[in-house]
mmCIF file of C-alpha atoms in Angstrom:
data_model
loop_
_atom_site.group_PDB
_atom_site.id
_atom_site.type_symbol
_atom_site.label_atom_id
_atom_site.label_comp_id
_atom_site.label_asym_id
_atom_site.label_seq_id
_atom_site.Cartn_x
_atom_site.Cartn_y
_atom_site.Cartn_z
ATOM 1 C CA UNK A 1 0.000 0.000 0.000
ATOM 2 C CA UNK A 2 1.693 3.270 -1.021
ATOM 3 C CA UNK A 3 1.897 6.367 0.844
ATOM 4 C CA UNK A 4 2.275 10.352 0.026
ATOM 5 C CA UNK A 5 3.146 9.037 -4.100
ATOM 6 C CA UNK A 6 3.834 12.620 -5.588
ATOM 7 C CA UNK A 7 3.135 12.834 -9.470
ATOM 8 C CA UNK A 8 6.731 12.889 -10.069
ATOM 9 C CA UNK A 9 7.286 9.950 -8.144
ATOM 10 C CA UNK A 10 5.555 7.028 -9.625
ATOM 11 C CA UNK A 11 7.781 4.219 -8.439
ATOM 12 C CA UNK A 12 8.218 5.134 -5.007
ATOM 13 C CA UNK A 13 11.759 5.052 -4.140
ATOM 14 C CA UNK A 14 11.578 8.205 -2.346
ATOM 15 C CA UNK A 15 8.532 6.694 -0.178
ATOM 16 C CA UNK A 16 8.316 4.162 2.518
ATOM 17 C CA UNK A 17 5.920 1.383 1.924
ATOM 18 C CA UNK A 18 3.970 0.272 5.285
ATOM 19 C CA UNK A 19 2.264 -2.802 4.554
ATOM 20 C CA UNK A 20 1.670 -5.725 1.877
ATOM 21 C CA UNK A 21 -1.895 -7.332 0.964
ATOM 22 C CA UNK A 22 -3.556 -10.158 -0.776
ATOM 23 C CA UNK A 23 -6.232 -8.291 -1.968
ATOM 24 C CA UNK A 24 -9.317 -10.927 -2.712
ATOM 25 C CA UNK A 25 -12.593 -8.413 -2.831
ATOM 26 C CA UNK A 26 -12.656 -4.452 -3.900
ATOM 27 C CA UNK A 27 -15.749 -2.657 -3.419
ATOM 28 C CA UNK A 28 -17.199 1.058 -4.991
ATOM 29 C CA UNK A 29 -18.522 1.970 -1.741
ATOM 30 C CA UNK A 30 -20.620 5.121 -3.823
ATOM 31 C CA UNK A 31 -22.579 1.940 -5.633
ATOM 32 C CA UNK A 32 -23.370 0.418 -2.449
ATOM 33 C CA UNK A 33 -24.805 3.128 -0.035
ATOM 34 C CA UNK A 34 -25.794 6.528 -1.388
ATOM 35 C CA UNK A 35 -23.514 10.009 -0.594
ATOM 36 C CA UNK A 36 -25.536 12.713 0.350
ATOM 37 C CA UNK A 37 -23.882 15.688 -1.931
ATOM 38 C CA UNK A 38 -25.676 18.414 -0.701
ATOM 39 C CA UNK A 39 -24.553 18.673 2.370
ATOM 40 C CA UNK A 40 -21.979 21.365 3.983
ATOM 41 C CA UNK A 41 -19.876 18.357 4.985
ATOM 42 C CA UNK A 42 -19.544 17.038 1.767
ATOM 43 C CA UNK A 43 -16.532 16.393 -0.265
ATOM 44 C CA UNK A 44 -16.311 14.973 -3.481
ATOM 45 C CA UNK A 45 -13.623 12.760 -2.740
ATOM 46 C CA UNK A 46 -16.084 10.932 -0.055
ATOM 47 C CA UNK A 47 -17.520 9.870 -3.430
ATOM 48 C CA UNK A 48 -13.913 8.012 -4.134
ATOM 49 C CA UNK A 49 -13.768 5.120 -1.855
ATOM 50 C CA UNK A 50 -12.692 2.080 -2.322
ATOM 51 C CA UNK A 51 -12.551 -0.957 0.088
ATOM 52 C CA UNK A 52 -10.701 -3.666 0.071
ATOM 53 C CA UNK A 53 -10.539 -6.818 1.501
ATOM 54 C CA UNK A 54 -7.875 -9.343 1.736
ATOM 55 C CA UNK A 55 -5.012 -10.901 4.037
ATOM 56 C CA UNK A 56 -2.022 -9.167 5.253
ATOM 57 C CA UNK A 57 1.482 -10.546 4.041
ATOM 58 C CA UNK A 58 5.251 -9.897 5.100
ATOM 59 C CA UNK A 59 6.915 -7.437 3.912
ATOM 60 C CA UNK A 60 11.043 -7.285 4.093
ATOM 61 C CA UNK A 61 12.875 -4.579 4.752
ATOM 62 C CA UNK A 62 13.657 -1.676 2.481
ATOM 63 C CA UNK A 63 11.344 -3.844 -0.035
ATOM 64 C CA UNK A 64 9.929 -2.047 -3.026
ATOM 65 C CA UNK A 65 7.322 -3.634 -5.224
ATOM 66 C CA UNK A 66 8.165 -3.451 -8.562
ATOM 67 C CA UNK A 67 6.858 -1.333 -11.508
ATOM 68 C CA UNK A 68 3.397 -2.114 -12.496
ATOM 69 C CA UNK A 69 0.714 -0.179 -14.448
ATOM 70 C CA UNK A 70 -0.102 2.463 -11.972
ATOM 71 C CA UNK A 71 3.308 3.290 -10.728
ATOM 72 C CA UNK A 72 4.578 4.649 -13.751
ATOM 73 C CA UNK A 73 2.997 6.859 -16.527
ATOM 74 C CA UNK A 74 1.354 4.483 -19.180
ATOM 75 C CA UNK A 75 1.706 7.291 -22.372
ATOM 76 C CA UNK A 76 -0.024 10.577 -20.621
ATOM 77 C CA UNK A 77 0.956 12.768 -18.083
ATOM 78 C CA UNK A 78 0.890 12.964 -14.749
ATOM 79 C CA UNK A 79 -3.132 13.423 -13.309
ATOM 80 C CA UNK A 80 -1.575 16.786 -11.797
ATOM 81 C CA UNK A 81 -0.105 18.112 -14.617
ATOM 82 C CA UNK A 82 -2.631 20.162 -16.133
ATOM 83 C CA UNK A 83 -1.678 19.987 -19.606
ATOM 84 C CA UNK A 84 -3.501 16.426 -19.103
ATOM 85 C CA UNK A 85 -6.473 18.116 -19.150
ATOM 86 C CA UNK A 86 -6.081 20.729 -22.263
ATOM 87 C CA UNK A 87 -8.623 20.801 -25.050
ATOM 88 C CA UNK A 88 -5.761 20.033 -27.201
ATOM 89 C CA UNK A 89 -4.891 16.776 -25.746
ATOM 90 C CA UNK A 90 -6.779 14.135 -28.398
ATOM 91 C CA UNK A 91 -5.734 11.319 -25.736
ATOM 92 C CA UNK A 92 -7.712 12.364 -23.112
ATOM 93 C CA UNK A 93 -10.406 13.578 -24.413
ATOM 94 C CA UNK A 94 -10.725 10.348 -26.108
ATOM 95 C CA UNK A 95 -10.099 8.370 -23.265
ATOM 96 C CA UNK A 96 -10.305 10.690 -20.059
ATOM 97 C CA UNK A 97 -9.129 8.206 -17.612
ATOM 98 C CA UNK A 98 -6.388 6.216 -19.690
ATOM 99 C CA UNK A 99 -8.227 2.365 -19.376
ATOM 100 C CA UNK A 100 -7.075 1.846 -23.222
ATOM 101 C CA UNK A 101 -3.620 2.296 -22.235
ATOM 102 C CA UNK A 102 -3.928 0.070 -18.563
ATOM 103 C CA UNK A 103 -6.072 -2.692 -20.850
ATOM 104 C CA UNK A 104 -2.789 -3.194 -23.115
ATOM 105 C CA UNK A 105 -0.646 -2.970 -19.871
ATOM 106 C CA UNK A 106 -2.186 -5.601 -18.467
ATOM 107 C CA UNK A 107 -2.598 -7.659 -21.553
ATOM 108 C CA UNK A 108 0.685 -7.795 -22.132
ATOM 109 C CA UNK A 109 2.040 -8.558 -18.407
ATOM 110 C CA UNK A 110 -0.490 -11.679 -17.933
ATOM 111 C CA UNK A 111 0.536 -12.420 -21.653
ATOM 112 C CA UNK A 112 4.032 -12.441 -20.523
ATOM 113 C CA UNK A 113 3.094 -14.619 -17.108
ATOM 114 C CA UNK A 114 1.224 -17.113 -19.184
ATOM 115 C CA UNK A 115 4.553 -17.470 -21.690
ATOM 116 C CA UNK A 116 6.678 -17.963 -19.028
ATOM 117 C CA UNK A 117 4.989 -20.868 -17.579
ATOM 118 C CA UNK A 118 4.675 -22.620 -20.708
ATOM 119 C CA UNK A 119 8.062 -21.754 -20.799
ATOM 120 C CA UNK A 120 8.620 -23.736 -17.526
ATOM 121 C CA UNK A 121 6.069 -26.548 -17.787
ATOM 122 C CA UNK A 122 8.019 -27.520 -21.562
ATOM 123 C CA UNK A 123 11.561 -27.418 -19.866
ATOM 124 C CA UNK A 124 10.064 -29.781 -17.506
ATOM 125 C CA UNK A 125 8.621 -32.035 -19.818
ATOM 126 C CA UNK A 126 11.441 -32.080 -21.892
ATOM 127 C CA UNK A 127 13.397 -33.777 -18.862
ATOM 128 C CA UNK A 128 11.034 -35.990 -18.497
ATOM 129 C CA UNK A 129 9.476 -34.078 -15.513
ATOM 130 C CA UNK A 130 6.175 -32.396 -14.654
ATOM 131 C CA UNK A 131 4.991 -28.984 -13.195
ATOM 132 C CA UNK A 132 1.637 -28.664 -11.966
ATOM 133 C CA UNK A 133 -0.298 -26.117 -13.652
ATOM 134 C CA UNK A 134 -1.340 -22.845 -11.427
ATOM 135 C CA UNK A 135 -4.827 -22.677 -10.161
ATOM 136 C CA UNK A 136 -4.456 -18.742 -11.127
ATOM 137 C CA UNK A 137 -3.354 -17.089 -14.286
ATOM 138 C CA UNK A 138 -1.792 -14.447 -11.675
ATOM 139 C CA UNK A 139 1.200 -14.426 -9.563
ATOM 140 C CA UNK A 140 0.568 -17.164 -6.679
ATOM 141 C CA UNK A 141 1.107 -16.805 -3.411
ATOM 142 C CA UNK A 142 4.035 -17.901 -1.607
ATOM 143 C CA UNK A 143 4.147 -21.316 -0.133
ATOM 144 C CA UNK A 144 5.776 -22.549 3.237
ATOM 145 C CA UNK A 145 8.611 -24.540 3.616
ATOM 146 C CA UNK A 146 6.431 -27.592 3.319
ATOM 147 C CA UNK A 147 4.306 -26.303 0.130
ATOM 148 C CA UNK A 148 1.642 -25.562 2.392
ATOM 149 C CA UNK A 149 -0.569 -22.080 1.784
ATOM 150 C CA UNK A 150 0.542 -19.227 3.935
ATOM 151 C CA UNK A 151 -2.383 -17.180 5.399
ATOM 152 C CA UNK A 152 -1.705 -13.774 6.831
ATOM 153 C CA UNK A 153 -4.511 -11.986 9.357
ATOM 154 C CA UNK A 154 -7.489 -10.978 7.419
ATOM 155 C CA UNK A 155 -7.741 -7.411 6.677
ATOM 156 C CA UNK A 156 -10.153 -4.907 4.963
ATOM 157 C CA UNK A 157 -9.363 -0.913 4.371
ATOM 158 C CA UNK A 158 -10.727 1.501 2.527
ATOM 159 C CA UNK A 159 -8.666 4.125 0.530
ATOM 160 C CA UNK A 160 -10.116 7.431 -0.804
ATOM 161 C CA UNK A 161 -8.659 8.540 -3.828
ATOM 162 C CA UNK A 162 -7.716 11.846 -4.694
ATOM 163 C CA UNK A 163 -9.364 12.614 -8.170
ATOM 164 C CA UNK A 164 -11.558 10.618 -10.576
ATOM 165 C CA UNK A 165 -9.102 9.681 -12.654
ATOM 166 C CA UNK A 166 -7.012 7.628 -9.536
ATOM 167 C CA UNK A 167 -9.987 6.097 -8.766
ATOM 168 C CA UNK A 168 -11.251 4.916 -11.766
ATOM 169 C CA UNK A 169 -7.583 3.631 -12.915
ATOM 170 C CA UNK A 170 -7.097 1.952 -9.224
ATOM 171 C CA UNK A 171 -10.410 0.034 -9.445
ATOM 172 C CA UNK A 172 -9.905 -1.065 -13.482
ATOM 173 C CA UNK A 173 -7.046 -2.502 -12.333
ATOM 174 C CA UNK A 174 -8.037 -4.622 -9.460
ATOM 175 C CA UNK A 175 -10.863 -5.287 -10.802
ATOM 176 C CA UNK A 176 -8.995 -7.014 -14.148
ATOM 177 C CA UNK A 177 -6.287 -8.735 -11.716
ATOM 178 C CA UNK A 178 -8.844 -10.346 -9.559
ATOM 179 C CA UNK A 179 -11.200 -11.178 -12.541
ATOM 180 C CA UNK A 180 -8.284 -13.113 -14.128
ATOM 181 C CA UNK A 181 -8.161 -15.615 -11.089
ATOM 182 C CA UNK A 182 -12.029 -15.602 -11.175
ATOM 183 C CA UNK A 183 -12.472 -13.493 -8.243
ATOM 184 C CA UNK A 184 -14.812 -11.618 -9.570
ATOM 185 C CA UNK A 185 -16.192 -10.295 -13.173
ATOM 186 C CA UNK A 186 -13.938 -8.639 -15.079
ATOM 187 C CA UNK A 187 -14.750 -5.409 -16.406
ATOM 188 C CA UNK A 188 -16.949 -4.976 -19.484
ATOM 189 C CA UNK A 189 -16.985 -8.665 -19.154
ATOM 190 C CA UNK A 190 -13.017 -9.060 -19.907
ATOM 191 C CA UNK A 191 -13.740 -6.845 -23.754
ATOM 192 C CA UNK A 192 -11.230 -3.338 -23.824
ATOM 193 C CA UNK A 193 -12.647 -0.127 -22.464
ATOM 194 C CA UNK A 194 -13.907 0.804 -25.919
ATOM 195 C CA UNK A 195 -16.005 -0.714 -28.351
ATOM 196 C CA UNK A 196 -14.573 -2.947 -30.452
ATOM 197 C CA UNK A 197 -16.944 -1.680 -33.686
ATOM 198 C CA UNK A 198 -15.547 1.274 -33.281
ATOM 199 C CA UNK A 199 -12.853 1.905 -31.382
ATOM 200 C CA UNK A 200 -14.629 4.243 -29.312
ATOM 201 C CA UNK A 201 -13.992 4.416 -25.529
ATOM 202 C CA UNK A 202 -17.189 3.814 -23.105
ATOM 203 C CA UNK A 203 -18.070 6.583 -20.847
ATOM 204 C CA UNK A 204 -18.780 6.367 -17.030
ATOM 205 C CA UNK A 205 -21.863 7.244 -15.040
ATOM 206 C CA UNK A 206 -20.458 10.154 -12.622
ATOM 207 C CA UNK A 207 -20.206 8.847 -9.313
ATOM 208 C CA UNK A 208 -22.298 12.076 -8.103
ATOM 209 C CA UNK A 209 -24.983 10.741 -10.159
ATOM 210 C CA UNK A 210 -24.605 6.566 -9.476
ATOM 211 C CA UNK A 211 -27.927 6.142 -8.052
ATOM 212 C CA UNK A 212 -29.902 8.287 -9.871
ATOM 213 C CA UNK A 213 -28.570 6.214 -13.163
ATOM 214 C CA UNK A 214 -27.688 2.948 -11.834
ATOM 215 C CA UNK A 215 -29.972 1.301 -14.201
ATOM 216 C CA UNK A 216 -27.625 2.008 -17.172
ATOM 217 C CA UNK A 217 -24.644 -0.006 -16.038
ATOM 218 C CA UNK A 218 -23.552 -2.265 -17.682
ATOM 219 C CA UNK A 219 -25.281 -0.667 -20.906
ATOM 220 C CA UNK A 220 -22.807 0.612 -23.718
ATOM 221 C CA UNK A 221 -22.674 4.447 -23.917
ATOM 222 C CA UNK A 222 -20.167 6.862 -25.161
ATOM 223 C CA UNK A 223 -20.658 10.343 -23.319
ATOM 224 C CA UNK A 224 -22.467 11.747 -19.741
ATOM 225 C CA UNK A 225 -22.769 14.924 -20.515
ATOM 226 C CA UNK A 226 -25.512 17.559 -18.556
ATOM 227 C CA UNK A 227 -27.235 20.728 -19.542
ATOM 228 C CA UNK A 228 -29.730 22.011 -20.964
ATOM 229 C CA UNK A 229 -31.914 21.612 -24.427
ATOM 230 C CA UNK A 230 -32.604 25.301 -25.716
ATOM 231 C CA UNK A 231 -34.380 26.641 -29.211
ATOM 232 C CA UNK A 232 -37.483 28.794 -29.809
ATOM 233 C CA UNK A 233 -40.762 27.668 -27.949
ATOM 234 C CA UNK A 234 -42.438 27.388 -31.628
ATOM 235 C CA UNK A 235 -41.649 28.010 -35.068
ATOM 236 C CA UNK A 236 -43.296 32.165 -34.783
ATOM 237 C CA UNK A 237 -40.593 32.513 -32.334
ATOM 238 C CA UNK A 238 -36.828 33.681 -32.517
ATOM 239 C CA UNK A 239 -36.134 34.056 -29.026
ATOM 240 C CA UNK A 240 -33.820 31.345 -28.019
ATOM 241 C CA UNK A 241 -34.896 29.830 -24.682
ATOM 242 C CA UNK A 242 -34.693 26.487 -22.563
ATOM 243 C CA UNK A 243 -36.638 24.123 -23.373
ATOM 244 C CA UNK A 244 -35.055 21.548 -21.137
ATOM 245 C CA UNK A 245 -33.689 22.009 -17.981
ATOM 246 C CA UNK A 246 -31.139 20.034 -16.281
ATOM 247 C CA UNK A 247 -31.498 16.430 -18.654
ATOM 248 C CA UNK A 248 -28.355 14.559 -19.224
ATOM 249 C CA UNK A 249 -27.349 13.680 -22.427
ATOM 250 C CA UNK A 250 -26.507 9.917 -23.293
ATOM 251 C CA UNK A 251 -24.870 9.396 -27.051
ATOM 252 C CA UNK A 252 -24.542 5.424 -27.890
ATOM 253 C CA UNK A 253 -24.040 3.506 -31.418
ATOM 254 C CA UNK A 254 -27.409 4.926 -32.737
ATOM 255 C CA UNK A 255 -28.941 7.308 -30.350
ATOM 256 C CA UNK A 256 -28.568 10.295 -28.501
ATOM 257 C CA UNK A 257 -30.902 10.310 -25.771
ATOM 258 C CA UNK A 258 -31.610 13.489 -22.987
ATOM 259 C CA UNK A 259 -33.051 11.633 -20.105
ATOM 260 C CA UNK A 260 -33.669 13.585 -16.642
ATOM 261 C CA UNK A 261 -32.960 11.971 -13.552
ATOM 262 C CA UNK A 262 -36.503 10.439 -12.915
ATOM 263 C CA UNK A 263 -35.478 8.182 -15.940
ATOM 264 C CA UNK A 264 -37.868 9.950 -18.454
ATOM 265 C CA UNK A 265 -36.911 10.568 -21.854
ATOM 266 C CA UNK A 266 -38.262 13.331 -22.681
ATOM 267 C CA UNK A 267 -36.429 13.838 -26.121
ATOM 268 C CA UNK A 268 -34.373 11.261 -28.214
ATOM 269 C CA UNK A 269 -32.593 11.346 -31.893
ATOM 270 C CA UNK A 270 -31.836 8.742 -34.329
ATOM 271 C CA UNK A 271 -28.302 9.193 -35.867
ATOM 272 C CA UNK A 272 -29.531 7.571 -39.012
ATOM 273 C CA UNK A 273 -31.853 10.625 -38.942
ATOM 274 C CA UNK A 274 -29.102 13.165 -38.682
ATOM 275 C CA UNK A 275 -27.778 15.374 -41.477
ATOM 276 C CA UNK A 276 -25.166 17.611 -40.029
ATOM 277 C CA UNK A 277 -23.975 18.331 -36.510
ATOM 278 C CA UNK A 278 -22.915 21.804 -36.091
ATOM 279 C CA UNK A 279 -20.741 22.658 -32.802
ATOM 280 C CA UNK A 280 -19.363 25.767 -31.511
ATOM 281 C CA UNK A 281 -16.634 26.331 -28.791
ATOM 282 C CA UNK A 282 -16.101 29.953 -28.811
ATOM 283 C CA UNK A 283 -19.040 31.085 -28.028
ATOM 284 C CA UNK A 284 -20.348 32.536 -24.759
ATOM 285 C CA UNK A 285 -22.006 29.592 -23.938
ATOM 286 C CA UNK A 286 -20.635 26.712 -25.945
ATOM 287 C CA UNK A 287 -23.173 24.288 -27.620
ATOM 288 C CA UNK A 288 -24.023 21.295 -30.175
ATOM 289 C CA UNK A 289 -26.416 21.417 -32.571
ATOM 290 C CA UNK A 290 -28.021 17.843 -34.368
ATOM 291 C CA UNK A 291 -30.052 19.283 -37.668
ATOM 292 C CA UNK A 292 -31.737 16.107 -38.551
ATOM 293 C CA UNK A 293 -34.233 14.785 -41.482
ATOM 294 C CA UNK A 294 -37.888 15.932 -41.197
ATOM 295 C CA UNK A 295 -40.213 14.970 -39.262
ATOM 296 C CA UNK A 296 -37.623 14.539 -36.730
ATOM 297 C CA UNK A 297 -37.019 17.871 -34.696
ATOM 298 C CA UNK A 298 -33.415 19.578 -34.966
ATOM 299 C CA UNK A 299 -31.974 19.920 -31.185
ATOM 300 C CA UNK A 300 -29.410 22.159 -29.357
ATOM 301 C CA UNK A 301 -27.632 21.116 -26.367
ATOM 302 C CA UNK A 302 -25.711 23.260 -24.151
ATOM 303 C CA UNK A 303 -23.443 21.501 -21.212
ATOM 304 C CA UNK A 304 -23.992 23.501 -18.261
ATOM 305 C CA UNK A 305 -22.960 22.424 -14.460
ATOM 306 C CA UNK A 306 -25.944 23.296 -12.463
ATOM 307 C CA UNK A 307 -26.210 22.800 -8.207
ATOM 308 C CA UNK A 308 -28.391 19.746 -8.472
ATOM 309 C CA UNK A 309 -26.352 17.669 -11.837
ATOM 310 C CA UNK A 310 -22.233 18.741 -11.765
ATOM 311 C CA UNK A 311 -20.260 16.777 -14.167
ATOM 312 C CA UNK A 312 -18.315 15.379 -11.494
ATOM 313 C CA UNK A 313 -15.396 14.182 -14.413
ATOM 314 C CA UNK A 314 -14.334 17.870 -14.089
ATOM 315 C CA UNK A 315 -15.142 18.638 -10.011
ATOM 316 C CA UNK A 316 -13.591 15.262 -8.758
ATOM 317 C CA UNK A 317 -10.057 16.253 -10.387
ATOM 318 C CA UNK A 318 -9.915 19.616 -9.005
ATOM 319 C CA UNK A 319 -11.122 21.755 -12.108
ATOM 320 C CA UNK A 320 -13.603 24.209 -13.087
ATOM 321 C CA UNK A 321 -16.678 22.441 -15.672
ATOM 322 C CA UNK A 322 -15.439 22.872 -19.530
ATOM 323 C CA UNK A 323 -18.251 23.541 -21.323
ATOM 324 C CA UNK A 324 -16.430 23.762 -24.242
ATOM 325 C CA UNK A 325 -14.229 19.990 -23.403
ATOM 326 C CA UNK A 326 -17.953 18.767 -23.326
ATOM 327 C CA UNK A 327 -18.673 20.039 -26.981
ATOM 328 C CA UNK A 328 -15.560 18.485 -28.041
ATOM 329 C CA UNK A 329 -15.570 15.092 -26.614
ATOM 330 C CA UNK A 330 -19.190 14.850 -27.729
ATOM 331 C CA UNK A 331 -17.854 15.609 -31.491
ATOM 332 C CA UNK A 332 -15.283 12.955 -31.159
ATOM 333 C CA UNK A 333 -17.486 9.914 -30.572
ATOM 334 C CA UNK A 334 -19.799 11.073 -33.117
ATOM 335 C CA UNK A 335 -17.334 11.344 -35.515
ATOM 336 C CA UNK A 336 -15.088 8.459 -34.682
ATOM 337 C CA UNK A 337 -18.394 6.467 -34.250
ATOM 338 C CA UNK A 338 -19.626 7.707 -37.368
ATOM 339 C CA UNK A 339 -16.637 7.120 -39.748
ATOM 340 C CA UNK A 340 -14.673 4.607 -37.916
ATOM 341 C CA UNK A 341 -17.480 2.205 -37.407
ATOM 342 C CA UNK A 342 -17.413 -1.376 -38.988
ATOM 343 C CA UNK A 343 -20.844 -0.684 -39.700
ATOM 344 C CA UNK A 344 -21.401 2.832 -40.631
ATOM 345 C CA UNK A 345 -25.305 3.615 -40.824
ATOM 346 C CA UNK A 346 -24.568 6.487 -42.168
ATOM 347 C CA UNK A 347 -22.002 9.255 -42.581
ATOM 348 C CA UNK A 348 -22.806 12.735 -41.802
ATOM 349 C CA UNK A 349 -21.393 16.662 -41.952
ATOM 350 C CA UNK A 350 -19.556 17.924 -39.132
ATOM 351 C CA UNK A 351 -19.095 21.631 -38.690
ATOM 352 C CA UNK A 352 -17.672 23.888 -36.724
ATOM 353 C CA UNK A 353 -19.265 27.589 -36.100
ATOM 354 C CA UNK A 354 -18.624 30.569 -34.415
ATOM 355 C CA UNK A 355 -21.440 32.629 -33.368
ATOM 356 C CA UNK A 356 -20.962 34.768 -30.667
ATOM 357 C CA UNK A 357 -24.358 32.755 -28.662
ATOM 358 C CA UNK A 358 -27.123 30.591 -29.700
ATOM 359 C CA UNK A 359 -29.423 33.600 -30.346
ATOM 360 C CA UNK A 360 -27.327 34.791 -33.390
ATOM 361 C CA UNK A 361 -26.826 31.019 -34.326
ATOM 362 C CA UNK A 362 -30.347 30.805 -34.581
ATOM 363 C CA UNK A 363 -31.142 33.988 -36.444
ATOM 364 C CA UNK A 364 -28.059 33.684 -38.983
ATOM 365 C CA UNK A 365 -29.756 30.064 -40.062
ATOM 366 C CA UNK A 366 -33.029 31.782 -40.400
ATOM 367 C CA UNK A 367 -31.723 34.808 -42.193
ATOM 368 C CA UNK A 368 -30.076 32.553 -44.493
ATOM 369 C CA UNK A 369 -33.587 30.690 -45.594
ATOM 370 C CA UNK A 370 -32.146 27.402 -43.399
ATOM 371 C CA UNK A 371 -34.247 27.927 -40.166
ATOM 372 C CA UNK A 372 -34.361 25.264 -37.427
ATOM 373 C CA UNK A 373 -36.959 22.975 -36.338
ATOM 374 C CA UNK A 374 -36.562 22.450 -32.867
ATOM 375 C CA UNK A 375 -40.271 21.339 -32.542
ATOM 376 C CA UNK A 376 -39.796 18.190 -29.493
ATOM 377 C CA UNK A 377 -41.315 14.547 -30.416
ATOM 378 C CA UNK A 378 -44.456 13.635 -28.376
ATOM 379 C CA UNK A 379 -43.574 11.592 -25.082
#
């Protein structure tokens, strides 16, 4: 178990390590019992806990563990360097938390473990000898003088992580170690962190909002993004205005839903429906546009971090909301969905804009004889 790791310090030489565990069980303790967040107590790293359970082991002096995937930068920077987080970094706003990069990490160590066995059991079978095979595809535990199992005191601790991105790494690793011996179930069922059709990374449901959206894990999403839906109230109207509050927008292989936190779904689009997507980062308040085929109603979202729905992806690692990182990581998985997809339904415009607001996006459409429709399905 490491202690005070700076981000310059990944392998811990500078750092004494206290103890050594056989972890056997990790648990999101946000999934299990709900965190009040609107309380003056509250933190958001009290949504970043993580206990484990396991048995104790000896540790020698002066022992360091060796390298693995989280004690040394995969192929990003440090999660306190903030040039992680720049709107110019493709890698992370592809893959905010870096699971692509941990996936092949671990591929490739277990691949290596597995080698060297075969490795092992072959020598031994080529001198006429035999090696029992493992009963886990990890590193087992060590044995007693007599080959009998060494159990430590059983012990269970919970660590609180100091940013989303720790604590999503630190429990897609465990969890993938553990699943390997069988443990437990791997993540995304032992697939990568992205789609396979596409490439494209699978978003997270904000541990502020677990409960509320529970239901969708284990579905196969590619943004959480909140805000609001805003256009004219009817098609006599120019005045831009909100016509949803507070939904949260869900984009997957086909749809884009805005669902609120009661689990309606009050408005929904079909990507085969789509046209063009228009976005816009410069402007006061940045936004996405969908303009899609009649009779289906053109929609503008605008990310917004409101009291009640915070995008905790920007609040758990210390920085202010991005509207405009929103806006950009939507455009990503709709284009890399869209034209890198094994199975394109169809391929449509992508555009950037830059209207000074919404209002003067709307009127410079209309003014040009391409007015929206922003007229809302019936629910």
């Amino acid at each position: 178990m490491e202690r005070n790791i700076r981000a310059d310090n990944y392998f811990g030489q500078k750092n004494k390590w206290r103890r050594k565990i056989k972890v056997t069980e990790v648990h999101a303790l946000t999934t299990e019992n709900r965190v009040p967040v609107n309380t003056i107590g509250f933190r958001p790293v009290d949504l970043l806990q993580l206990e484990f359970m396991g048995e104790e082991r000896s540790m020698a002096s002066g022992e360091i563990p060796p390298a693995g995937p989280l004690l040394h930068p995969t192929s990003d920077l440090s999660p306190y360097d903030r040039r992680l987080y720049a709107i110019g970094n493709e890698n992370f706003i592809r893959d905010p938390f870096g699971l692509t990069d941990l996936y092949n990490s671990l591929r490739d160590l277990f691949t290596g473990i597995s080698q060297d066995r075969q490795g092992v059991m072959a020598a031994a079978a080529a001198e006429g000898n035999s090696v029992e095979e493992p009963p886990f595809a990890t590193i087992c535990s060590p044995r007693g003088k007599k080959g009998e199992r060494v159990t430590g005191k059983r012990v269970s601790f919970i660590l609180r992580c100091r940013n989303e991105r720790e604590f999503r790494r630190l429990w897609y690793v465990v969890q993938t170690v553990l699943g390997y011996d069988k443990l437990t179930v791997r993540p995304y069922r032992g697939l990568p962190p992205y789609d396979p059709r596409n490439g494209v990374t699978f978003s997270h449901i904000p541990m502020t909002m677990w409960h509320e959206f529970k239901a969708l894990d284990g579905s196969v999403f590619y943004n959480f993004t909140c805000g609001d839906v805003v256009g004219p109230t009817s098609d006599n109207s120019y005045e831009v205005q909100r016509l949803l509050t507070n939904v949260c927008m869900f984009i997957t292989h086909d749809m884009v839903y805005f669902m609120r936190n009661s689990g309606n779904i009050p408005r929904w689009i079909r990507l085969q429906e789509v046209r063009m997507v228009q976005y816009n980062i410069t402007a006061r308040d940045p936004f996405i546009a969908f303009l899609c085929d009649r009779p289906a109603p053109d929609t503008i979202f605008i990310p917004r971090k409101t009291e009640e729905t915070f995008d905790s992806r920007d609040v758990l690692i210390g920085l202010d909301f991005k509207p405009e990182l929103q806006v950009i990581r939507a455009r990503h998985v709709l284009h890399d969905s869209c034209m890198a997809s094994l199975a394109v339904r169809r391929v449509f415009a992508i555009d950037e804009t830059f209207d000074h607001n919404v209002q003067a996006y709307v009127d410079r459409r209309r003014k040009a004889g391409t007015p929206l429709c922003l007229v809302a399905r019936d629910q």
